[in-house]
Short mmCIF file of C-alpha atoms in Angstrom, two decimals:
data_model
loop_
_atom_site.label_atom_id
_atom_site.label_comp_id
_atom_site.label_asym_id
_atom_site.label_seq_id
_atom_site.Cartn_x
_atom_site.Cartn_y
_atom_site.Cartn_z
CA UNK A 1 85.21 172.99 97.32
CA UNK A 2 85.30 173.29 93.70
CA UNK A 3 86.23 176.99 93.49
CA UNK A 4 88.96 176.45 96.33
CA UNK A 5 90.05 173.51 94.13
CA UNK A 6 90.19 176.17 90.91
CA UNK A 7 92.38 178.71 92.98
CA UNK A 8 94.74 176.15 93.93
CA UNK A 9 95.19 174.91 90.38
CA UNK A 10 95.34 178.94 89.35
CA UNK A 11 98.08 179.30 91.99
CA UNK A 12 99.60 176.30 90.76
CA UNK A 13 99.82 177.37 87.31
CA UNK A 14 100.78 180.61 88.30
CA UNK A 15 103.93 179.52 90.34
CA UNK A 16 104.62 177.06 87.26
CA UNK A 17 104.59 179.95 85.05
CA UNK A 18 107.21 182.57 87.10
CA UNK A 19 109.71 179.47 87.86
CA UNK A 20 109.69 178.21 84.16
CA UNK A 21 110.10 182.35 83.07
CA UNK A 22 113.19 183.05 85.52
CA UNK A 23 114.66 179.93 84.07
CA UNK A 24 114.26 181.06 80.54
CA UNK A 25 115.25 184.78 81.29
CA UNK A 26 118.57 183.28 83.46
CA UNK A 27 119.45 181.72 80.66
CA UNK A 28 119.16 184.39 78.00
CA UNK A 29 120.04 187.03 80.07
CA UNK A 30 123.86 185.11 80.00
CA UNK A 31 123.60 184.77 76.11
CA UNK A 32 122.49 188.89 76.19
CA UNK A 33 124.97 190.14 78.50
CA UNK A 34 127.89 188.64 76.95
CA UNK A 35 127.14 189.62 73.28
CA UNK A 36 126.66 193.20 74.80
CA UNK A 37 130.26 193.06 76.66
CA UNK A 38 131.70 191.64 73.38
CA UNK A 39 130.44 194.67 71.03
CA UNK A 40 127.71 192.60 69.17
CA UNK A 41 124.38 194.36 68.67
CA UNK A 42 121.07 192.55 70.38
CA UNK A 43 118.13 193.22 68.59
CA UNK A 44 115.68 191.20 70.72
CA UNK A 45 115.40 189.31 73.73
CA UNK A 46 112.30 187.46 74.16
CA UNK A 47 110.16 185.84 77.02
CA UNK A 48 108.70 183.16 75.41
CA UNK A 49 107.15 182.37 71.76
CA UNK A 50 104.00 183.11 69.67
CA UNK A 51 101.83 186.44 69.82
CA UNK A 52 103.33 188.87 71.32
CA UNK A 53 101.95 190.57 74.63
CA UNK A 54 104.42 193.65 75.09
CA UNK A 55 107.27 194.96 74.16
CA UNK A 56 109.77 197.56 75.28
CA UNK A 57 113.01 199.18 73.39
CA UNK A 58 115.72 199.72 75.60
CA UNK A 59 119.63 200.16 75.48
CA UNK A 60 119.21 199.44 71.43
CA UNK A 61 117.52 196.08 72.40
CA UNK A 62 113.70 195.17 72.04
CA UNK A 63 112.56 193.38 75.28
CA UNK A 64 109.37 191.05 74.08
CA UNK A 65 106.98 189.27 76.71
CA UNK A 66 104.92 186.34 74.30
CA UNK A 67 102.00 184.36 74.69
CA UNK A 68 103.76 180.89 75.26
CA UNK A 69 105.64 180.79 77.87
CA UNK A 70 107.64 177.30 76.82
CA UNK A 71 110.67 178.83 75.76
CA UNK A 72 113.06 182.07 74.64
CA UNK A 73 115.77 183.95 72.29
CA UNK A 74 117.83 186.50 72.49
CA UNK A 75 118.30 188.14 68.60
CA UNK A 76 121.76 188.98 67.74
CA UNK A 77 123.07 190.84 64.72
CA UNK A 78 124.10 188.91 61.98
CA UNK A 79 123.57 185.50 64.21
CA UNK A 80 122.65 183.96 60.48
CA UNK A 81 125.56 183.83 58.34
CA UNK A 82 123.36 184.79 55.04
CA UNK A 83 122.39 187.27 56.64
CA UNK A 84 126.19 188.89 57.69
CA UNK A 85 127.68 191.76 55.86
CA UNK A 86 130.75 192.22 57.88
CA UNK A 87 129.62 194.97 60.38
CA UNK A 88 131.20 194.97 63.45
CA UNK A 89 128.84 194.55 65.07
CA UNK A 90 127.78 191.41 63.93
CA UNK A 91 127.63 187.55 65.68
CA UNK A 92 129.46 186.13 62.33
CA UNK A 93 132.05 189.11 62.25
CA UNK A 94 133.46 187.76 65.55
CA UNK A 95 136.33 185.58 66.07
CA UNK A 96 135.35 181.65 67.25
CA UNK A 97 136.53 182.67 70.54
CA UNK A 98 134.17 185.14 71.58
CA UNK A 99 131.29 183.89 69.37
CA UNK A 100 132.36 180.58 71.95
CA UNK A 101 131.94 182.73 75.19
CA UNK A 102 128.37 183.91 74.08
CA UNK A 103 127.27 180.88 73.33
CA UNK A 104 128.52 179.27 76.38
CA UNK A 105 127.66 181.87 78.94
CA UNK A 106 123.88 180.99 79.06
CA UNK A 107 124.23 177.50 80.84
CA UNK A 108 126.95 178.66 82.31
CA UNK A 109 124.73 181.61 84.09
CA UNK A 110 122.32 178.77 84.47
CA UNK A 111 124.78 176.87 86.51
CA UNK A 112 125.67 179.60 88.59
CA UNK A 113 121.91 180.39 89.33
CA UNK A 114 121.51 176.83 90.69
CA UNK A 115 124.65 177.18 92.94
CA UNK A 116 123.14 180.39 94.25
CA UNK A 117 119.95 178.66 94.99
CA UNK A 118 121.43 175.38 96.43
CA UNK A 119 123.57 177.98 98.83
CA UNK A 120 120.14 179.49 99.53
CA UNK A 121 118.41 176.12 100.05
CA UNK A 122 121.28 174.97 102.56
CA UNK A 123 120.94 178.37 104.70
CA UNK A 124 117.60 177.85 104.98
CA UNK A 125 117.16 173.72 105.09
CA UNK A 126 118.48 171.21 103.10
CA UNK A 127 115.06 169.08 102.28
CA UNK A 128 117.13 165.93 102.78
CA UNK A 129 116.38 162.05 103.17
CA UNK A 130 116.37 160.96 106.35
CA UNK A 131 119.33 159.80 107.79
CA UNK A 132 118.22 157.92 111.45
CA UNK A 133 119.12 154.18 111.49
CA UNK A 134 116.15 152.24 110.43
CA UNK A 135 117.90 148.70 110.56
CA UNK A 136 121.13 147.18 111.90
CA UNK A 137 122.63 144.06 111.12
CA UNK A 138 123.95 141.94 113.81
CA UNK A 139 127.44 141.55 114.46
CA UNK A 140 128.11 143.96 111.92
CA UNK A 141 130.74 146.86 111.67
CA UNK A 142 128.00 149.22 113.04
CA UNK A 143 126.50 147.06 115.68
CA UNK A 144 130.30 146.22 116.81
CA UNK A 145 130.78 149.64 117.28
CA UNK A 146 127.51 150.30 119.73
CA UNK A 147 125.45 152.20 116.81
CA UNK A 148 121.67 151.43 117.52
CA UNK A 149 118.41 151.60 115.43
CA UNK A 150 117.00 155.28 115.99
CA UNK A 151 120.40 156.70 115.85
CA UNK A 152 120.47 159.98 113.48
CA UNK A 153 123.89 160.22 111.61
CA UNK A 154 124.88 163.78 111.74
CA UNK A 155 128.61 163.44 111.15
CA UNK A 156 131.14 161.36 109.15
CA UNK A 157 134.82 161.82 109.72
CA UNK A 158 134.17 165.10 111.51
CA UNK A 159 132.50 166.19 108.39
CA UNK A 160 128.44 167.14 108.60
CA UNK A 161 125.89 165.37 106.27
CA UNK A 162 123.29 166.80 104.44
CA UNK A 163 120.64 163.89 103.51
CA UNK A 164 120.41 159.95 102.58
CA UNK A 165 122.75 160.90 98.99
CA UNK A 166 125.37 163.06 100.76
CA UNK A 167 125.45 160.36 103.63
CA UNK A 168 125.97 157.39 100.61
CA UNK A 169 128.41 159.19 99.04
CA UNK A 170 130.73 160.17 101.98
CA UNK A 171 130.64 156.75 103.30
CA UNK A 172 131.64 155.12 99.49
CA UNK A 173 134.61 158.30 99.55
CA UNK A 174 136.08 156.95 103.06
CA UNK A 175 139.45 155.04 102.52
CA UNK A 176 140.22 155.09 106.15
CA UNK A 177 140.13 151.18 107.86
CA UNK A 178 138.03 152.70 110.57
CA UNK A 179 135.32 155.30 110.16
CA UNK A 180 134.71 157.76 112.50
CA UNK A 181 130.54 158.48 112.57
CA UNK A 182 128.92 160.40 114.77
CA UNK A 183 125.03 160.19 115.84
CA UNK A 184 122.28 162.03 117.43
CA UNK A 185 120.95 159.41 120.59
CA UNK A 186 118.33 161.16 123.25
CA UNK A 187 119.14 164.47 122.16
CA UNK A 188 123.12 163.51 123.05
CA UNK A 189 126.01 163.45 120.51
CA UNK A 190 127.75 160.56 120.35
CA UNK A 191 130.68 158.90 118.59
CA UNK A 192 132.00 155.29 117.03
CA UNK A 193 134.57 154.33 115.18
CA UNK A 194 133.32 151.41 112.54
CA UNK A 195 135.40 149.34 110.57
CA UNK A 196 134.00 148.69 107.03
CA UNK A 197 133.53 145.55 105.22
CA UNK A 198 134.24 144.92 101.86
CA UNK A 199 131.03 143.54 100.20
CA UNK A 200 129.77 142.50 96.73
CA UNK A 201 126.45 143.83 95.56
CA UNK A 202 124.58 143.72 92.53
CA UNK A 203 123.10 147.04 91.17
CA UNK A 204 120.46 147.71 89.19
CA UNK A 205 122.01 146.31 85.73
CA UNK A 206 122.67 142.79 87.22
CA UNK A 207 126.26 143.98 87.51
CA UNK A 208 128.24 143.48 90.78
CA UNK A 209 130.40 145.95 92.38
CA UNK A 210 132.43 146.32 95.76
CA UNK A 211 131.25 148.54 98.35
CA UNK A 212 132.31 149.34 101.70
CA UNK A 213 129.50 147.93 103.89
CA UNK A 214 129.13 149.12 107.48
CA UNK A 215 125.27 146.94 108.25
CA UNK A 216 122.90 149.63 108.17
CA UNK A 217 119.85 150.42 106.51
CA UNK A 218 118.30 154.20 106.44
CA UNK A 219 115.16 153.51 104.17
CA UNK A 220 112.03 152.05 105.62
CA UNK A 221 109.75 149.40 104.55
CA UNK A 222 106.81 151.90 103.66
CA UNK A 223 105.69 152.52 100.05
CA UNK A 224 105.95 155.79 98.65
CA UNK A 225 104.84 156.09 95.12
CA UNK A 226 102.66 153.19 93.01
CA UNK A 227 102.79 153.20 89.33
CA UNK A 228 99.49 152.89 87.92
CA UNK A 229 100.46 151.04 85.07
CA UNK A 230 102.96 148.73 86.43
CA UNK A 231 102.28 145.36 88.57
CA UNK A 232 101.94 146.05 92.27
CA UNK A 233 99.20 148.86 92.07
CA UNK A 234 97.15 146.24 89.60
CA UNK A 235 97.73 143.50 92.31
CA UNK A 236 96.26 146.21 94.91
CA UNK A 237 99.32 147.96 96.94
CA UNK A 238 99.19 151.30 97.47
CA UNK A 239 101.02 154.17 98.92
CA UNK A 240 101.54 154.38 102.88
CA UNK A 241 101.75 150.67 102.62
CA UNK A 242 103.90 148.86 104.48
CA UNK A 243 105.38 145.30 103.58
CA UNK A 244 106.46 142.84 106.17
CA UNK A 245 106.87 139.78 103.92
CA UNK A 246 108.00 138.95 100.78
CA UNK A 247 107.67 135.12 100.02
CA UNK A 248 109.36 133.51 102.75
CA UNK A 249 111.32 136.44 103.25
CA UNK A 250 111.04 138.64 106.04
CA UNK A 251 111.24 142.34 105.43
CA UNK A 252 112.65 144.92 107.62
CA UNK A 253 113.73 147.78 105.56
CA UNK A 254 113.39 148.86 101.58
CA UNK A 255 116.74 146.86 100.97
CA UNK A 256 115.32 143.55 101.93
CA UNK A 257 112.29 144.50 99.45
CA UNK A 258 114.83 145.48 96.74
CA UNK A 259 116.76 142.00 97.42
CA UNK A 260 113.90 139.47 97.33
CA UNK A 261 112.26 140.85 94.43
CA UNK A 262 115.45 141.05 92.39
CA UNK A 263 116.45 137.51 93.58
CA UNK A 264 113.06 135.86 92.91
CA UNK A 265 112.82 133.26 90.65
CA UNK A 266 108.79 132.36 90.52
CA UNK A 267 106.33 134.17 87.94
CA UNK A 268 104.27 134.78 91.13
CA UNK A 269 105.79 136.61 94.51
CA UNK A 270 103.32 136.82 97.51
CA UNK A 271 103.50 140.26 99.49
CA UNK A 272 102.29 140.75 102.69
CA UNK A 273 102.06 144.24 103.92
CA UNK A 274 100.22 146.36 106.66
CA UNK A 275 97.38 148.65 106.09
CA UNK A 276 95.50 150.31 108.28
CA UNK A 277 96.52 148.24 110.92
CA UNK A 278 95.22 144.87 109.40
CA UNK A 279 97.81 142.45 107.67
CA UNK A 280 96.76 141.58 104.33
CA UNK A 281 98.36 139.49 101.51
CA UNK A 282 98.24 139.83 97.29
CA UNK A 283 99.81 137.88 94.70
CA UNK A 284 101.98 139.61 92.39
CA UNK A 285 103.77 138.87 88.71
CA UNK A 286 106.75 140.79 88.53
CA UNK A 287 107.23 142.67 85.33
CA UNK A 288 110.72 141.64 83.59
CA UNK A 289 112.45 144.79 81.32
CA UNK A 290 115.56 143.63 79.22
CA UNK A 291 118.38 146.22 79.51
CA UNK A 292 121.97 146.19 78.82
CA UNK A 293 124.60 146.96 81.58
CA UNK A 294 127.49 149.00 81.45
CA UNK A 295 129.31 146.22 79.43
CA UNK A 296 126.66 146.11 76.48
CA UNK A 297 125.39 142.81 77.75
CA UNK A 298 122.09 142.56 77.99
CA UNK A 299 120.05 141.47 81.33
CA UNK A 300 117.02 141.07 82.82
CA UNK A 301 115.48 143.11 85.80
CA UNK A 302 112.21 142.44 87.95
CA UNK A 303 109.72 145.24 88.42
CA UNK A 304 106.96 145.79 90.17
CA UNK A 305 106.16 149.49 89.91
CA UNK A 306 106.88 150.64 93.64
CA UNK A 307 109.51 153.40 95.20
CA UNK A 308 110.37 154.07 99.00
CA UNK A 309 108.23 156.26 100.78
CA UNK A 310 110.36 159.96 101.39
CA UNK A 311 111.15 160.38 104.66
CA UNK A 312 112.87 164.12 104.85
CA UNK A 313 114.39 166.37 107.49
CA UNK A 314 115.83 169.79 107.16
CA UNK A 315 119.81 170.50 107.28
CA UNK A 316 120.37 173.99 108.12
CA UNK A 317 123.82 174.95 108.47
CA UNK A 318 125.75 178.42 108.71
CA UNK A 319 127.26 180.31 105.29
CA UNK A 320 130.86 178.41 104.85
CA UNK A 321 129.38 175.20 104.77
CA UNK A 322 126.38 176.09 102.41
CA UNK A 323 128.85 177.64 100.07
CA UNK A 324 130.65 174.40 100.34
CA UNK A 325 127.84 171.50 100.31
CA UNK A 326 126.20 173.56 97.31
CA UNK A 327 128.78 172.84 95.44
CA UNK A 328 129.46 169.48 96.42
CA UNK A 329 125.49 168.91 95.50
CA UNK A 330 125.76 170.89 91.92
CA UNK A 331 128.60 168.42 91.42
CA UNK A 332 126.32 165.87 92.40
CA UNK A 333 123.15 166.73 90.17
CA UNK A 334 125.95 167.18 87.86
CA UNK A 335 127.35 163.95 87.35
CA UNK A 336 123.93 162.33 88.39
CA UNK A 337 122.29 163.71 85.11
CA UNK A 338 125.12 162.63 82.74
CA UNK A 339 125.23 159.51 84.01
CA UNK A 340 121.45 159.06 83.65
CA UNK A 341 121.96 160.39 80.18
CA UNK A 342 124.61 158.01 79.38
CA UNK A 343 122.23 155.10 80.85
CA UNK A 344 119.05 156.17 78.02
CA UNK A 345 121.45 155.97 75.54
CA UNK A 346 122.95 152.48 75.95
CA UNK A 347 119.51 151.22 76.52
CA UNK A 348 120.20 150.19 79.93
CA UNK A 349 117.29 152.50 81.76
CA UNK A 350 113.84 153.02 80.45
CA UNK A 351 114.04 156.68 78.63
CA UNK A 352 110.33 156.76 78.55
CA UNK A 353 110.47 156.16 82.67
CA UNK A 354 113.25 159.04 83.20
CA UNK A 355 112.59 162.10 81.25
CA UNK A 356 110.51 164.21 82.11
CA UNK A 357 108.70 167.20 80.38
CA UNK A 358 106.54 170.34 80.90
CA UNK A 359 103.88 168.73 82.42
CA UNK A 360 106.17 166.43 84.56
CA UNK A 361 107.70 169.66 85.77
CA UNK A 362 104.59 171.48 86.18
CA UNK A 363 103.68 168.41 89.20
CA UNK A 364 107.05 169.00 90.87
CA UNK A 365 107.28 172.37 90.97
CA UNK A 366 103.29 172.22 92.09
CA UNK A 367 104.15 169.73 95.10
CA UNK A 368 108.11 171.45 95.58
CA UNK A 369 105.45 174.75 96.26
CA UNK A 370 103.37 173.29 98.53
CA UNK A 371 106.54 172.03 100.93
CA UNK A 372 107.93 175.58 101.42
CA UNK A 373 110.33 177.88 99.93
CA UNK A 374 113.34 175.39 100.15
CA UNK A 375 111.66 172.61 98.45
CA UNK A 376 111.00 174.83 95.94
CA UNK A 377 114.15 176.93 95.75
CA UNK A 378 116.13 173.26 95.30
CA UNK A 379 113.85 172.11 92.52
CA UNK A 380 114.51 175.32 90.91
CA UNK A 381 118.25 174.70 91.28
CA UNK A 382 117.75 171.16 89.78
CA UNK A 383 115.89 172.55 87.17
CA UNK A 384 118.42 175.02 86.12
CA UNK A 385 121.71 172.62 86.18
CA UNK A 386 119.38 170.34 84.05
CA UNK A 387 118.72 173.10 81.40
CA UNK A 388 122.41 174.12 81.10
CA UNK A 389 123.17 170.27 80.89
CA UNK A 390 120.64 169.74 78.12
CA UNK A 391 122.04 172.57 76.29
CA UNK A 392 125.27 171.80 76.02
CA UNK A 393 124.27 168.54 74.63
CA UNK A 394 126.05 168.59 71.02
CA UNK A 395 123.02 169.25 68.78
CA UNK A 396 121.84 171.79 66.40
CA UNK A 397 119.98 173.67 67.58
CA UNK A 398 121.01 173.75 71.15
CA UNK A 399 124.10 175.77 72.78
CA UNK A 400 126.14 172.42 72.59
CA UNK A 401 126.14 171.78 69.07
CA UNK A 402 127.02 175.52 67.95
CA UNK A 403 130.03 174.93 70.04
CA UNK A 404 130.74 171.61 68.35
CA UNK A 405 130.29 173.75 64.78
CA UNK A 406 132.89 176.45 66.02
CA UNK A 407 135.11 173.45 67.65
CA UNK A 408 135.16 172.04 64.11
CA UNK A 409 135.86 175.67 62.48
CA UNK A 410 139.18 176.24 65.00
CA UNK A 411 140.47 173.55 63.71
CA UNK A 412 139.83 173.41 60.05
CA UNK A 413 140.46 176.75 60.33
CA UNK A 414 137.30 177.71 58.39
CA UNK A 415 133.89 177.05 58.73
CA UNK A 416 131.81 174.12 57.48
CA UNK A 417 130.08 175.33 54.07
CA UNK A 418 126.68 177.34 54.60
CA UNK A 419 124.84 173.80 53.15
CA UNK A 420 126.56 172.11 55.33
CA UNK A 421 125.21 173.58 58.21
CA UNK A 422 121.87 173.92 56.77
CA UNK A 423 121.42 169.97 56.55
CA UNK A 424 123.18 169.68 60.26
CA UNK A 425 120.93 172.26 61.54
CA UNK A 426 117.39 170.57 60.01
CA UNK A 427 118.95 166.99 61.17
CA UNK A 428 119.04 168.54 64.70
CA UNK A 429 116.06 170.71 64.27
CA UNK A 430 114.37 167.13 63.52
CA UNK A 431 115.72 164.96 66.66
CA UNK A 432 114.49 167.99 68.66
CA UNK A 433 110.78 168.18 67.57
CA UNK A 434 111.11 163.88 67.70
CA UNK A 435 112.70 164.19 71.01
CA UNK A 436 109.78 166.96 72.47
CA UNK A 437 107.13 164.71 71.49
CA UNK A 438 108.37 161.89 73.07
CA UNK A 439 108.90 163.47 76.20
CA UNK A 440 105.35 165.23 75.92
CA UNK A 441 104.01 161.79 75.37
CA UNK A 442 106.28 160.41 78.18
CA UNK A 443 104.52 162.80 80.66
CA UNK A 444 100.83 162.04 79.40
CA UNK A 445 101.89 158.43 79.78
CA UNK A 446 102.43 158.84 83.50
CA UNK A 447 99.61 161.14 84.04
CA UNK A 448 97.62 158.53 82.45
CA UNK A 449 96.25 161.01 80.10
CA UNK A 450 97.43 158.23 77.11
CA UNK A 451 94.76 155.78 78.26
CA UNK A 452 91.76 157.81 79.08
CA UNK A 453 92.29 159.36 75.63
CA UNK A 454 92.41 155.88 74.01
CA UNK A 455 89.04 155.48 75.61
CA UNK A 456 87.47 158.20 74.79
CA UNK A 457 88.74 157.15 70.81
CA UNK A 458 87.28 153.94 71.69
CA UNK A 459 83.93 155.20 72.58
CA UNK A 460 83.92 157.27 69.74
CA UNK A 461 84.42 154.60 66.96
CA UNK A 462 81.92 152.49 68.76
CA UNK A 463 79.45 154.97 67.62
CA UNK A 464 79.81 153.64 64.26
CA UNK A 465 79.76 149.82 64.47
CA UNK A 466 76.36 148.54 62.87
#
């Protein structure tokens, strides 16, 4: 057991290891193949950082495998301006232009990777939440319209969904009064036309918004993931649980849960839930996080520490509409990531509960593995959009805030002085290190590797008490 345990972890680490290298070498290899279109000499590319393991001259350039893994550069002439004596050859002895287009090419290559692997993921199955009915609301647009709980949405205005997200989204994108949707029933296609109703709803920041609601629910009342350090798993619930009561409220789907925790008012909620097949009850004090919405005002949200439990199937479609819904889900990630971005910044979601680091990744990709090629193929994709978004992020020393240093040089028509760019570039060198450490100790946080090192401190300067 032990040594089938140490081969799995080898594999895992293994896997870990090639997806985090084809990242890094996706990325360089757009920074390297531009600079060699563009006339500038490369002097090294390298696969990581630290001793190095081998190394290869070839085409003028010196191709470097290193020890650690975490990272890579590709080595241009005269890429430091102290070091530039006006060869031709030379990063510095470019226009901004083209110095621009190198720069920008390697999360641009990065983005391009993850289309390619979305288009692979949809040709070989989407990994997407379910999208059968789990709950319908009587006398609402759906029920009106004959829908039934168990119906599988396949279609909305003629147009195929991929997933719970894709579903959301083409539903909130419908302007039409009536909605055509089409569902799977027995094995038998069927269609309804539902007219939407206009609905407020509070979101996660306390704000409310109008949505076009049609009364369904697609997320069941089963818990998915507990966090160890937050209320509910304290109280007792675990994963695979599911909750049938919430206070006096009844609960038929992971909206109701959302709703009576968010509306409750007492220090103490009561939770009923299934397990096993025996009904049990605990007591729970919901956890309450200040944040500010979208409007700098600051609110108050409820927490217990639980998330739905995943229910997936696989959309497979032909090549025209992967080409098209990998887009459409780059676009997604896309947006997804700034806007999650945005949120860290304006203090209105936890940072410390949405980045996530090496070790973070190293448990995705690990579990993504273990699901089959597509999982894996999409976290790859997600991975690589997120690199070329962090990148362009305008910050010495990332891709990003180069570009903001040549965006400043077009128009002042020169470039900031070389001490000038020194400071920038150690300001940004500095939020970077801060920045890596917090998400390192992010990701020991939710491992709870913080803790059982605290203890282990603990015991140690117990030693010493007399």
């Amino acid at each position: 057991m032990i040594i089938e345990q140490l081969i799995a972890n080898i594999k895992s680490v293994g896997i870990f290891a090639v997806v985090l290298s084809i990242l890094i070498v996706v990325h360089e290899w757009g920074h390297y193949i531009t600079a060699k279109r563009a006339g500038i000499g490369v002097e090294r590319f390298s696969l990581g950082f630290g001793p190095k393991l081998f190394s290869k001259v070839f085409n003028g350039t010196e191709f470097l495998l290193c020890l650690i893994p975490l990272g890579g550069y590709v080595k241009m002439m005269g890429d430091e301006r102290s070091e530039c004596t006006g060869d031709a050859k030379e990063f510095y002895s470019q226009p901004p232009g083209k110095r621009a287009l190198v720069i920008l090419n390697g999360p641009v290559v990065n983005f391009i990777f993850a289309y390619l692997c979305l288009v692979c993921v949809f040709l070989l199955g989407y990994p997407g939440g379910s999208t059968k009915i789990t709950k319908i609301e009587i006398n609402g647009p759906a029920h009106k319209a004959g829908l039934m709980v168990g119906d599988k949405i396949i279609e909305v205005d003629s147009t195929k969904v991929y997933g719970l997200n894709n579903l959301r989204t083409r539903l909130e994108g419908s302007t039409d009064k009536r909605i055509l949707i089409s569902v799977v029933r027995n094995e038998q296609k069927i269609d309804a036309y539902v007219e939407p109703t206009v609905t407020s709803e509070q979101n996660i920041l306390g704000e409310n918004r109008s949505v076009r609601d049609i009364g369904i629910s697609l997320m069941p009342n089963k818990i998915g993931d507990v966090r160890e350090d937050y209320p509910a798993y304290k109280a007792g619930l675990r994963e695979g649980d599911k909750i049938i009561q919430i206070d006096s409220n009844m609960i038929f789907d992971w909206e109701d849960i959302y709703n009576s925790i968010l509306k409750s008012t007492g220090e103490i909620i009561q939770v009923r839930f299934i397990r096993d097949e025996k009904e049990m009850t605990v007591e729970i004090g919901p956890k309450i996080e200040a944040m500010k919405n979208e409007s700098g005002e600051t609110v108050e949200r409820r927490i217990v520490g639980i998330s739905p439990l995943g229910e997936f199937d696989s959309f497979r479609f032909g090549l025209v509409n992967s080409v098209r819904f990998a887009f459409e889900e780059l676009v997604f990630i896309t947006v997804t990531t700034y806007k999650s971005i945005y949120y860290m910044i304006t203090g209105a979601i936890s940072a410390k509960e949405s980045v996530t680091g090496p070790v973070g990744i190293f448990y995705v990709i690990k579990e993504a593995a273990r699901m089959g090629l597509s999982h894996l193929l999409f976290i790859l994709g997600v991975i690589s959009a997120s690199l070329a978004i962090f990148n362009l992020l305008p910050v010495v020393p990332l891709d990003g805030g180069h570009l903001l240093f040549l965006g400043i040089e077009k128009v002042r028509g020169k470039p900031l002085s070389e001490k000038t760019d020194e400071i920038i570039a150690k300001v940004g060198f500095t939020l970077i290190i801060f920045l890596a450490l917090f998400v390192f100790y992010s990701d020991f946080s939710r491992q709870g590797w913080i803790e059982g090192i605290q203890k282990i401190f603990g015991k140690m300067l117990s030693l010493f008490k007399f």
